[in-house]
Amino acid sequence: MTDSGQTLEVGAILMGLAGGLAIFLYGMELLTNALKASTGRRLKTLLARMTTNRFKGVVAGALVTAIIQSSSVTTVLVVGFVSAGLMHLQQSIPIIMGASIGTTVTAQIIAFKITHFALLIVAMGFAMQFLSRNEVVQRTGTMIFGFGLIFFGMSLMGDATSPLRDYPPFIQFLQEMKHPLYGILASAAFTAVVQSSSATTGVIIVLATQGLITLDQGIALVFGANIGTCVTALLAAIGKSREALRTALVHILFNTLGVIIWFWFIPEFATFIRDISPRHQELQGIQRLAAETPRQIANAHTLFNVGNTILFIGFTSWFARLVTWLVPVTEEEKAHKVTPKYLDKTLLDTPALALDRVRMEIGRMAEHLLPMLRKGVQLAMTGNTQELSELNRMDSEVGMLHAPILDYLQALSKGDLSTREAELAHRYLAIASYYENIGDSLKLHLIHVGRKRLAEGLVVGEETRKLIEDMVDTLIHLLEKATQAVTRMDRKPARKVVKAKNEINRLAADIERHVVRRMTADAPQRRLTYQTETELLEALKRVYYFTKRIAKEVLQADTRKKKKKEPQEAA
C-alpha cells in the first residue's frame, strides 16, 4: 500500500470515528435531556431528601445517575444544592460516590451488542416523536431516538476502526501504550475534552469489540475516564460559592485517590474480572478478545466504582476536612454562614437532653426571623431592588438552621424513645417547619410586593404604613411569646398567642377599612395600590397563622405536668 493510500485510509478512519462519536454524544444529550425533563423535579427532591445517612446518599446518587445517564449532571446538581445552602458538604459526598456507581450502568448497556438494531430503534423513536401529539409519548420517543443514536454512533465508530486490526502503525502504537499510565493520561485528557465519561467508555468498548485492546489496557482507559469526568464538576463550580468548589474537589479526590490505589493492582484486578465474566473458549486469538473484552471492561468499570465507594464511605468526614483545608473558610464566609450551635450528636443517646438542645436551636431560628419580619415589611413598603434581595439572605439563614434541626430529629427518632419523647420530637419537627414556613412566606410575598411597587411606581401612604407597622409590632411580640413558649415549654405565653386572635383580626380589619376607603380617593393607580397593600396584609395574616400553630403545638404537648383541659381554638 502506498503512502498516499495509507493517508487516505487513516483520514477515512478518523472521519468515521469523529462522526460516530458526534452522533453518540448527540444521542447521549437527547437521552439525558429527555430523562431530566421527565424526572428532573422528582430526582432533585430525591437527592435533597435522601441525605439522612451516607448509605442513603450513595443509593440516591447511584439511582439518579443511572436514570439520567450522567454522573456529571448529578454532580452539577449537588454543587447547586451546596451552593444554595440546601445541603451541606458532608451530605454531598456519599451522593458523589453513588454517582460514580450509577454511571457504570451506561457501560453495562453499551456492552450488550445491539448495534445491529440501532437504526430500528432510531426509527421507532422518530416515529413516536413525529406521529404523536401527546407530550409524554413525544418525550418517550426522544429518549428512544437518543438511545438508538448512541448505538448507531457506536456502530459507525466500530466500522471506522475495524481496518485498524491490520494497520501496523496503530498496532505498534498500542504496543507502546502498554504501560497503564499512558492509557490513564490519554483517556483522562479525552474525557476532559468531550466532557462525558460515557462517551469515553463507548469508544473503549468499540476498540474492545474490534479486538484492538486487552482488558488491562481497557481498565487503564476506564481509570482515566473516571479522572477526566471531574472536569465538568470543576467547571460547574466556577463562579459559585467556595462550598461548591469544595464539593467539586471531593469528586476529583475520590476518583483520583481510587485510581492511585487500584493502579498498582491492575493485573490482579484484570485476572479477577476474567474469572467472573463470561468466556468464549470456542474462539481463539483476536476473535476471542473481541467477544470477551467488552463485557469484561464493563464489569471492571462497575466493580472499580463500587469498590471505591466501599473503600471510602467511612471517610466522608475526612474528605470534608481535607477539602476545607485545601479551600479554607474565609472571614467573609464566616460572617454569612449560620451553623447550628446546640445540636450535639453525642447527646443523641440521651433523648431528654437532645430534645432540650433542639428547643434551644429552634429559638435561634426565631432570632433570625424577628428582624426579617420587621425589616422585610419596611423594605416591601419603601426599599429598592438591591435592598429587597437582602430578604433572600435572611431567609437562607433560617433555612441553614432548619435543615440540621430536621436531620438531628430524624437521627434522634431512630433511637429508643419513650412515648412522650417521641411525641415531643414530632412536635418539634412541626414547630421548626412552621418557623421555616414563616421565613419562606415572608420572602415570597414581601419580595413580590416590593418589586410590584417599584415596577408600577406605587407609593404606600403614611397612614397605611403606620397601621401596618402597628400590626407588625404585635406580630413580633406574639412571635417572641411563641418562641418563649417553645424554648421553655411554657403554656402561659402559648395561651396568650392563641387568645390574641381577636386583636389580630381587629388590626387586620382596621387596615382593610383604610385601604378600601382609600380606593375612592382621587389618587393615581389606586386599584394597583389597593391590590399591593392587600397582598401585604395577607402576608402578615399568614405570619400569625403559623405563629398560632407553633403555640398550639406547645399547648397540645405532653409536658408531664398536671394539665387542665385546653379550649380547642379554631385554626
XYZ file of C-alpha atoms in Angstrom:
571
model
C 0.000 0.000 0.000
C 1.375 3.453 -0.945
C 1.884 6.305 1.454
C -0.990 8.196 -0.154
C -3.219 5.167 0.161
C -2.335 4.827 3.830
C -3.031 8.551 4.360
C -6.421 8.269 2.669
C -7.307 5.214 4.754
C -6.303 6.930 8.022
C -8.312 10.005 7.007
C -11.410 7.872 6.421
C -10.928 6.129 9.764
C -10.606 9.424 11.624
C -13.659 10.822 9.799
C -15.757 7.790 10.676
C -14.573 7.822 14.276
C -15.275 11.553 14.691
C -18.686 11.316 13.020
C -19.678 8.268 15.057
C -18.562 9.968 18.252
C -20.556 13.098 17.371
C -23.717 11.022 16.823
C -23.020 9.097 20.044
C -22.677 12.349 22.042
C -25.792 13.822 20.427
C -27.740 10.697 21.325
C -26.472 10.933 24.910
C -27.545 14.572 25.091
C -31.035 13.810 23.737
C -31.473 10.896 26.141
C -30.185 12.837 29.166
C -32.268 15.952 28.423
C -35.449 13.925 27.896
C -34.879 11.977 31.097
C -34.174 15.176 33.038
C -37.347 16.779 31.665
C -39.412 13.722 32.634
C -37.982 13.058 36.068
C -35.819 16.065 36.931
C -38.034 17.562 39.647
C -38.584 14.221 41.367
C -34.883 13.373 41.133
C -33.918 16.721 42.679
C -36.344 16.036 45.514
C -34.871 12.548 45.921
C -31.346 13.956 46.097
C -32.347 16.658 48.565
C -34.192 14.260 50.871
C -32.073 11.090 50.816
C -29.212 12.566 52.798
C -30.178 11.431 56.295
C -27.257 8.984 56.276
C -24.335 8.227 53.990
C -25.717 4.931 52.656
C -28.976 6.554 51.528
C -26.868 9.235 49.874
C -24.937 6.595 47.902
C -28.195 4.952 46.790
C -29.677 8.322 45.783
C -26.584 9.277 43.769
C -26.431 5.897 42.035
C -30.164 5.830 41.271
C -30.341 9.376 39.900
C -27.232 8.879 37.753
C -28.472 5.525 36.435
C -31.731 7.188 35.380
C -30.319 10.338 33.772
C -27.217 8.542 32.440
C -24.773 11.228 33.556
C -22.667 11.405 36.697
C -21.646 14.916 35.649
C -25.270 16.095 35.762
C -25.734 14.556 39.220
C -22.560 16.219 40.479
C -23.618 19.558 38.979
C -26.981 19.236 40.763
C -25.196 18.540 44.035
C -22.875 21.528 43.507
C -26.003 23.655 43.010
C -27.612 22.323 46.206
C -24.489 23.017 48.242
C -24.101 26.473 46.703
C -27.730 27.299 47.613
C -27.270 26.066 51.176
C -29.824 23.254 50.708
C -27.229 20.613 51.523
C -24.007 20.770 53.464
C -20.678 19.477 52.192
C -20.554 16.202 54.132
C -24.072 15.261 52.902
C -22.965 15.702 49.293
C -20.006 13.301 49.470
C -21.954 9.977 49.518
C -24.097 11.232 46.608
C -20.949 11.886 44.550
C -19.711 8.382 45.406
C -23.051 6.909 44.350
C -22.983 8.879 41.091
C -19.772 7.088 40.113
C -21.586 3.770 40.565
C -24.657 4.924 38.639
C -22.658 5.930 35.584
C -21.417 2.337 35.154
C -24.936 1.360 34.057
C -24.183 3.082 30.744
C -21.151 0.868 30.167
C -23.156 -2.276 31.019
C -25.846 -1.319 28.469
C -23.281 -0.439 25.802
C -21.556 -3.803 26.299
C -24.691 -5.557 25.007
C -24.140 -5.996 21.287
C -27.360 -4.492 19.941
C -25.751 -2.138 17.413
C -27.356 -4.185 14.615
C -30.755 -2.903 15.771
C -29.622 0.717 16.186
C -31.419 2.078 13.095
C -34.633 0.239 14.037
C -34.512 1.904 17.478
C -33.849 5.282 15.824
C -36.834 4.792 13.503
C -39.136 3.822 16.379
C -38.126 6.859 18.425
C -38.508 9.222 15.484
C -41.965 7.795 14.658
C -43.140 8.386 18.243
C -41.864 11.969 18.112
C -43.257 12.740 14.660
C -46.633 10.992 14.694
C -47.875 11.592 18.231
C -49.228 14.860 19.667
C -49.094 13.519 23.235
C -46.267 15.198 25.158
C -45.455 12.071 27.195
C -45.275 9.902 24.067
C -43.121 12.508 22.296
C -40.723 12.688 25.237
C -40.530 8.891 25.380
C -39.855 8.926 21.637
C -36.992 11.376 22.198
C -35.487 9.012 24.764
C -35.727 6.028 22.386
C -34.398 8.126 19.483
C -31.409 9.235 21.593
C -30.851 5.657 22.762
C -30.800 4.469 19.139
C -28.360 7.208 18.132
C -25.976 6.074 20.881
C -25.774 2.607 19.340
C -25.772 3.921 15.773
C -22.802 6.144 16.680
C -21.071 3.111 18.187
C -21.766 1.132 15.027
C -20.155 3.857 12.908
C -17.130 4.002 15.194
C -16.848 0.200 15.039
C -16.974 0.186 11.234
C -14.433 3.010 11.084
C -11.950 1.325 13.406
C -12.215 -2.228 12.025
C -9.392 -1.661 9.463
C -7.078 -0.789 12.357
C -6.841 -4.505 13.173
C -4.405 -4.843 10.267
C -2.849 -1.373 10.388
C 0.785 -1.831 11.586
C 1.388 1.747 12.844
C -1.677 1.526 15.097
C -0.742 -1.936 16.380
C 2.728 -0.635 17.152
C 1.220 2.423 18.887
C -0.914 0.176 21.130
C 2.086 -1.966 21.979
C 3.999 1.133 23.054
C 0.985 2.204 25.140
C 1.025 -0.971 27.224
C 2.125 0.929 30.331
C -1.173 1.762 32.079
C -0.068 5.300 32.995
C -0.109 6.319 29.325
C -3.632 4.956 28.904
C -4.861 6.756 32.026
C -3.444 10.109 30.902
C -4.748 9.778 27.327
C -8.215 8.726 28.485
C -8.396 11.496 31.113
C -7.480 14.129 28.502
C -10.019 12.767 26.001
C -12.795 12.701 28.636
C -11.975 16.246 29.769
C -12.357 17.444 26.155
C -15.656 15.683 25.359
C -16.899 16.128 28.986
C -18.507 12.700 29.041
C -17.048 9.602 30.651
C -19.834 7.626 28.947
C -18.513 8.715 25.550
C -15.010 7.608 26.504
C -16.377 4.294 27.767
C -18.211 3.890 24.466
C -15.002 4.399 22.489
C -13.136 1.980 24.786
C -15.759 -0.723 24.250
C -15.767 -0.090 20.487
C -11.991 -0.659 20.437
C -12.531 -3.793 22.538
C -15.173 -5.170 20.139
C -12.588 -4.926 17.351
C -10.070 -6.829 19.479
C -7.733 -3.833 19.445
C -7.131 -3.560 23.203
C -6.642 -6.012 26.025
C -8.536 -5.985 29.308
C -5.527 -4.498 31.137
C -5.399 -1.623 28.656
C -9.179 -1.182 28.890
C -9.002 -0.944 32.685
C -6.352 1.791 32.462
C -8.524 3.716 29.991
C -11.537 3.372 32.319
C -9.448 4.733 35.188
C -8.531 7.752 33.058
C -12.193 8.368 32.157
C -13.052 8.492 35.865
C -10.455 11.225 36.396
C -11.363 13.187 33.257
C -15.068 13.391 34.124
C -14.205 15.512 37.190
C -13.539 18.463 34.888
C -17.276 19.000 34.341
C -17.935 19.311 38.073
C -14.992 21.686 38.408
C -16.350 23.875 35.588
C -19.792 23.859 37.274
C -18.220 25.210 40.468
C -16.619 28.218 38.747
C -18.341 31.389 39.901
C -20.223 29.540 42.635
C -19.571 29.565 46.373
C -16.387 28.202 47.919
C -18.539 25.426 49.361
C -19.460 24.420 45.799
C -15.744 24.390 44.879
C -15.094 22.075 47.832
C -17.820 19.733 46.535
C -16.137 19.595 43.114
C -12.796 18.883 44.797
C -14.381 15.937 46.636
C -15.293 14.478 43.240
C -11.720 14.898 41.995
C -10.123 13.477 45.157
C -12.495 10.491 45.332
C -11.871 9.426 41.754
C -8.149 10.240 41.714
C -7.347 8.514 45.016
C -9.291 5.464 43.839
C -7.237 5.294 40.648
C -3.969 5.716 42.571
C -4.851 2.829 44.899
C -6.104 0.442 42.166
C -3.339 1.369 39.718
C -0.859 -0.952 41.454
C -3.206 -3.936 41.204
C -4.347 -3.741 37.571
C -3.004 -7.234 36.610
C -4.616 -8.881 39.663
C -7.841 -6.903 39.088
C -7.897 -7.990 35.439
C -7.456 -11.641 36.443
C -10.361 -11.381 38.881
C -12.570 -9.756 36.216
C -11.789 -12.529 33.719
C -12.740 -15.136 36.320
C -16.200 -13.615 36.944
C -17.030 -12.639 33.344
C -18.470 -14.823 30.528
C -15.905 -16.731 28.474
C -15.886 -17.825 24.832
C -13.440 -20.715 24.841
C -14.650 -21.870 21.418
C -12.945 -18.798 19.921
C -9.251 -18.046 19.585
C -6.961 -15.054 19.200
C -8.396 -11.687 18.246
C -11.930 -13.128 17.823
C -11.977 -14.272 21.441
C -10.545 -10.969 22.605
C -13.286 -9.094 20.699
C -16.018 -11.329 22.136
C -14.940 -11.275 25.792
C -13.265 -7.934 26.438
C -16.270 -5.526 26.087
C -18.224 -7.222 28.880
C -15.064 -7.568 30.979
C -14.393 -3.817 30.676
C -17.980 -3.004 31.669
C -17.675 -5.283 34.703
C -14.323 -3.751 35.641
C -15.865 -0.273 35.410
C -18.693 -1.270 37.767
C -16.533 -3.112 40.294
C -13.931 -0.339 40.361
C -16.533 2.277 41.330
C -18.374 0.012 43.771
C -15.038 -0.914 45.355
C -14.049 2.743 45.644
C -17.300 3.583 47.397
C -16.940 0.689 49.863
C -13.357 1.753 50.492
C -14.098 5.439 51.131
C -17.651 5.525 52.531
C -16.302 5.550 56.070
C -14.131 8.585 55.364
C -16.726 11.206 54.345
C -15.830 13.442 57.287
C -12.130 13.075 56.384
C -12.865 14.165 52.802
C -14.850 17.134 54.121
C -11.991 18.212 56.399
C -9.400 17.772 53.646
C -11.212 19.907 51.047
C -11.968 22.516 53.721
C -8.227 22.619 54.424
C -7.494 22.966 50.700
C -10.170 25.679 50.300
C -10.256 27.352 53.738
C -13.311 29.100 55.142
C -12.810 32.854 54.738
C -13.836 35.531 57.220
C -16.492 36.636 54.743
C -17.942 33.110 54.674
C -17.999 33.001 58.468
C -19.870 36.289 58.558
C -22.641 34.968 56.286
C -22.756 31.326 57.315
C -25.200 30.309 60.018
C -24.479 26.942 61.624
C -26.159 25.036 64.465
C -24.857 25.914 67.884
C -26.587 23.456 70.219
C -27.106 20.235 68.208
C -24.600 17.932 69.873
C -24.633 14.434 68.334
C -23.110 12.922 71.467
C -26.422 13.652 73.221
C -28.483 11.547 70.805
C -28.185 8.614 73.207
C -29.782 10.807 75.909
C -33.065 11.894 74.280
C -34.213 14.206 77.090
C -31.044 16.316 76.788
C -31.093 16.155 72.980
C -34.676 17.479 72.930
C -33.639 20.389 75.151
C -30.921 21.242 72.626
C -33.451 21.132 69.777
C -35.649 23.663 71.601
C -32.644 25.964 72.020
C -31.765 25.689 68.317
C -35.373 26.451 67.349
C -35.020 29.589 69.461
C -32.114 30.593 67.207
C -34.377 30.233 64.161
C -36.699 32.775 65.770
C -33.761 35.133 66.393
C -33.240 35.281 62.628
C -36.954 35.568 61.814
C -37.765 38.544 64.056
C -35.503 41.058 62.250
C -36.628 39.577 58.926
C -40.256 40.337 59.810
C -39.619 43.944 60.819
C -37.066 44.834 58.173
C -38.787 42.840 55.441
C -42.102 44.700 55.787
C -40.268 48.033 55.777
C -38.380 47.048 52.614
C -41.590 45.892 50.915
C -43.092 49.348 51.505
C -40.053 51.567 50.882
C -36.956 49.544 49.826
C -35.174 49.456 46.468
C -34.373 46.352 44.387
C -30.955 45.777 45.952
C -32.345 46.095 49.477
C -35.152 43.634 48.682
C -32.588 40.983 47.687
C -31.412 41.062 51.311
C -34.554 39.054 52.162
C -33.139 36.073 50.256
C -30.079 36.044 52.517
C -32.168 36.425 55.679
C -34.429 33.533 54.678
C -31.430 31.345 53.775
C -30.076 31.880 57.301
C -33.320 30.471 58.707
C -33.006 27.512 56.309
C -29.409 26.880 57.384
C -30.736 26.109 60.867
C -33.920 24.347 59.757
C -32.241 21.547 57.763
C -29.815 20.496 60.553
C -32.671 20.504 63.087
C -34.651 18.113 60.872
C -31.590 15.875 60.410
C -30.942 15.856 64.163
C -34.556 14.988 65.000
C -34.554 12.253 62.360
C -31.413 10.734 63.882
C -32.919 11.057 67.354
C -36.148 9.315 66.266
C -34.188 6.220 65.261
C -33.155 5.707 68.875
C -35.035 4.229 71.807
C -37.555 6.954 72.720
C -40.327 6.886 75.257
C -43.847 7.704 74.088
C -43.568 11.233 75.459
C -40.126 11.789 73.879
C -41.361 10.526 70.509
C -44.326 12.900 70.723
C -42.097 15.865 71.597
C -39.723 15.044 68.731
C -42.700 15.003 66.352
C -43.966 18.348 67.680
C -40.545 19.981 67.467
C -40.345 18.794 63.877
C -43.658 20.550 63.155
C -42.629 23.690 65.078
C -39.326 24.006 63.199
C -41.227 23.666 59.917
C -43.686 26.404 60.968
C -40.774 28.786 61.575
C -39.373 27.828 58.173
C -42.810 28.463 56.624
C -42.872 31.956 58.134
C -39.495 32.744 56.572
C -40.467 31.315 53.172
C -43.806 33.163 53.203
C -42.187 36.469 54.122
C -39.538 36.116 51.420
C -42.013 35.130 48.720
C -44.729 37.715 49.437
C -42.638 40.668 50.578
C -40.236 40.485 47.624
C -43.224 40.192 45.268
C -44.966 43.196 46.857
C -41.779 45.279 46.842
C -40.951 44.513 43.207
C -44.528 45.193 42.112
C -44.464 48.529 43.964
C -41.199 49.517 42.255
C -42.287 48.329 38.802
C -45.577 50.262 38.918
C -44.173 53.304 40.745
C -46.608 52.867 43.660
C -46.378 54.664 46.998
C -47.726 53.208 50.251
C -49.362 56.099 52.148
C -48.051 57.235 55.529
C -51.246 56.316 57.380
C -51.281 52.861 55.780
C -47.652 52.334 56.788
C -48.482 53.318 60.376
C -51.352 50.790 60.571
C -49.180 48.034 59.078
C -46.302 48.844 61.446
C -48.691 48.579 64.412
C -49.691 45.089 63.242
C -46.015 44.137 62.725
C -45.209 45.252 66.294
C -47.981 42.997 67.602
C -46.856 40.069 65.456
C -43.255 40.416 66.658
C -44.488 40.446 70.262
C -46.570 37.303 69.614
C -43.722 35.542 67.798
C -41.490 36.269 70.792
C -44.165 34.836 73.111
C -44.498 31.710 70.930
C -40.717 31.244 70.966
C -40.657 31.685 74.738
C -43.357 29.012 74.982
C -41.248 26.626 72.866
C -37.847 27.174 74.463
C -39.286 26.930 77.988
C -42.172 24.561 77.173
C -44.347 27.096 78.981
C -48.074 27.065 78.283
C -48.769 30.540 79.646
C -47.237 32.561 76.762
C -48.664 29.997 74.308
C -52.185 30.743 75.577
C -51.574 34.455 75.082
C -50.636 33.866 71.455
C -53.811 31.868 70.778
C -56.018 34.381 72.604
C -54.546 37.229 70.513
C -56.648 36.095 67.567
C -59.286 38.782 68.185
C -56.634 41.505 68.438
C -55.040 40.420 65.152
C -58.453 40.328 63.476
C -59.134 43.878 64.738
C -55.824 45.210 63.428
C -56.393 43.491 60.079
C -59.921 44.933 59.878
C -58.583 48.453 60.552
C -56.118 48.093 57.674
C -58.793 46.656 55.367
C -61.226 49.522 56.109
C -58.495 52.063 55.493
C -57.339 50.657 52.145
C -60.951 50.277 50.961
C -61.647 53.880 51.933
C -58.522 54.955 50.060
C -59.869 53.248 46.909
C -62.269 56.189 46.465
C -59.526 58.805 46.908
C -58.549 60.955 43.942
C -55.056 59.496 43.555
C -53.257 57.759 40.655
C -53.155 53.951 40.400
C -55.424 53.427 43.396
C -56.513 49.969 42.198
C -52.902 48.696 41.944
C -52.048 50.302 45.276
C -55.068 48.612 46.863
C -54.005 45.208 45.477
C -50.427 45.681 46.717
C -51.484 46.748 50.215
C -53.962 43.855 50.405
C -51.216 41.360 49.440
C -49.033 42.784 52.196
C -51.823 42.341 54.708
C -52.347 38.706 53.618
C -48.638 38.022 54.203
C -48.979 39.354 57.780
C -52.050 37.213 58.399
C -50.052 34.150 57.387
C -47.365 35.059 59.897
C -49.953 34.974 62.673
C -51.428 31.718 61.353
C -48.077 29.918 61.672
C -47.288 31.649 64.984
C -50.560 30.341 66.359
C -49.804 26.852 65.063
C -46.493 26.968 66.984
C -48.315 27.955 70.187
C -50.874 25.179 69.734
C -48.138 22.574 69.394
C -46.886 23.645 72.838
C -50.403 23.569 74.318
C -51.038 20.071 72.965
C -47.670 18.665 74.031
C -47.368 16.227 76.961
C -45.194 18.080 79.468
C -45.872 15.530 82.237
C -47.331 18.177 84.438
C -50.848 18.229 85.735
C -52.788 19.511 82.794
C -56.039 21.375 82.562
C -58.120 20.749 79.537
C -57.244 23.380 76.952
C -60.015 25.022 74.931
C -59.829 23.923 71.291
C -59.183 27.037 69.260
C -60.240 27.031 65.655
C -57.377 27.267 63.193
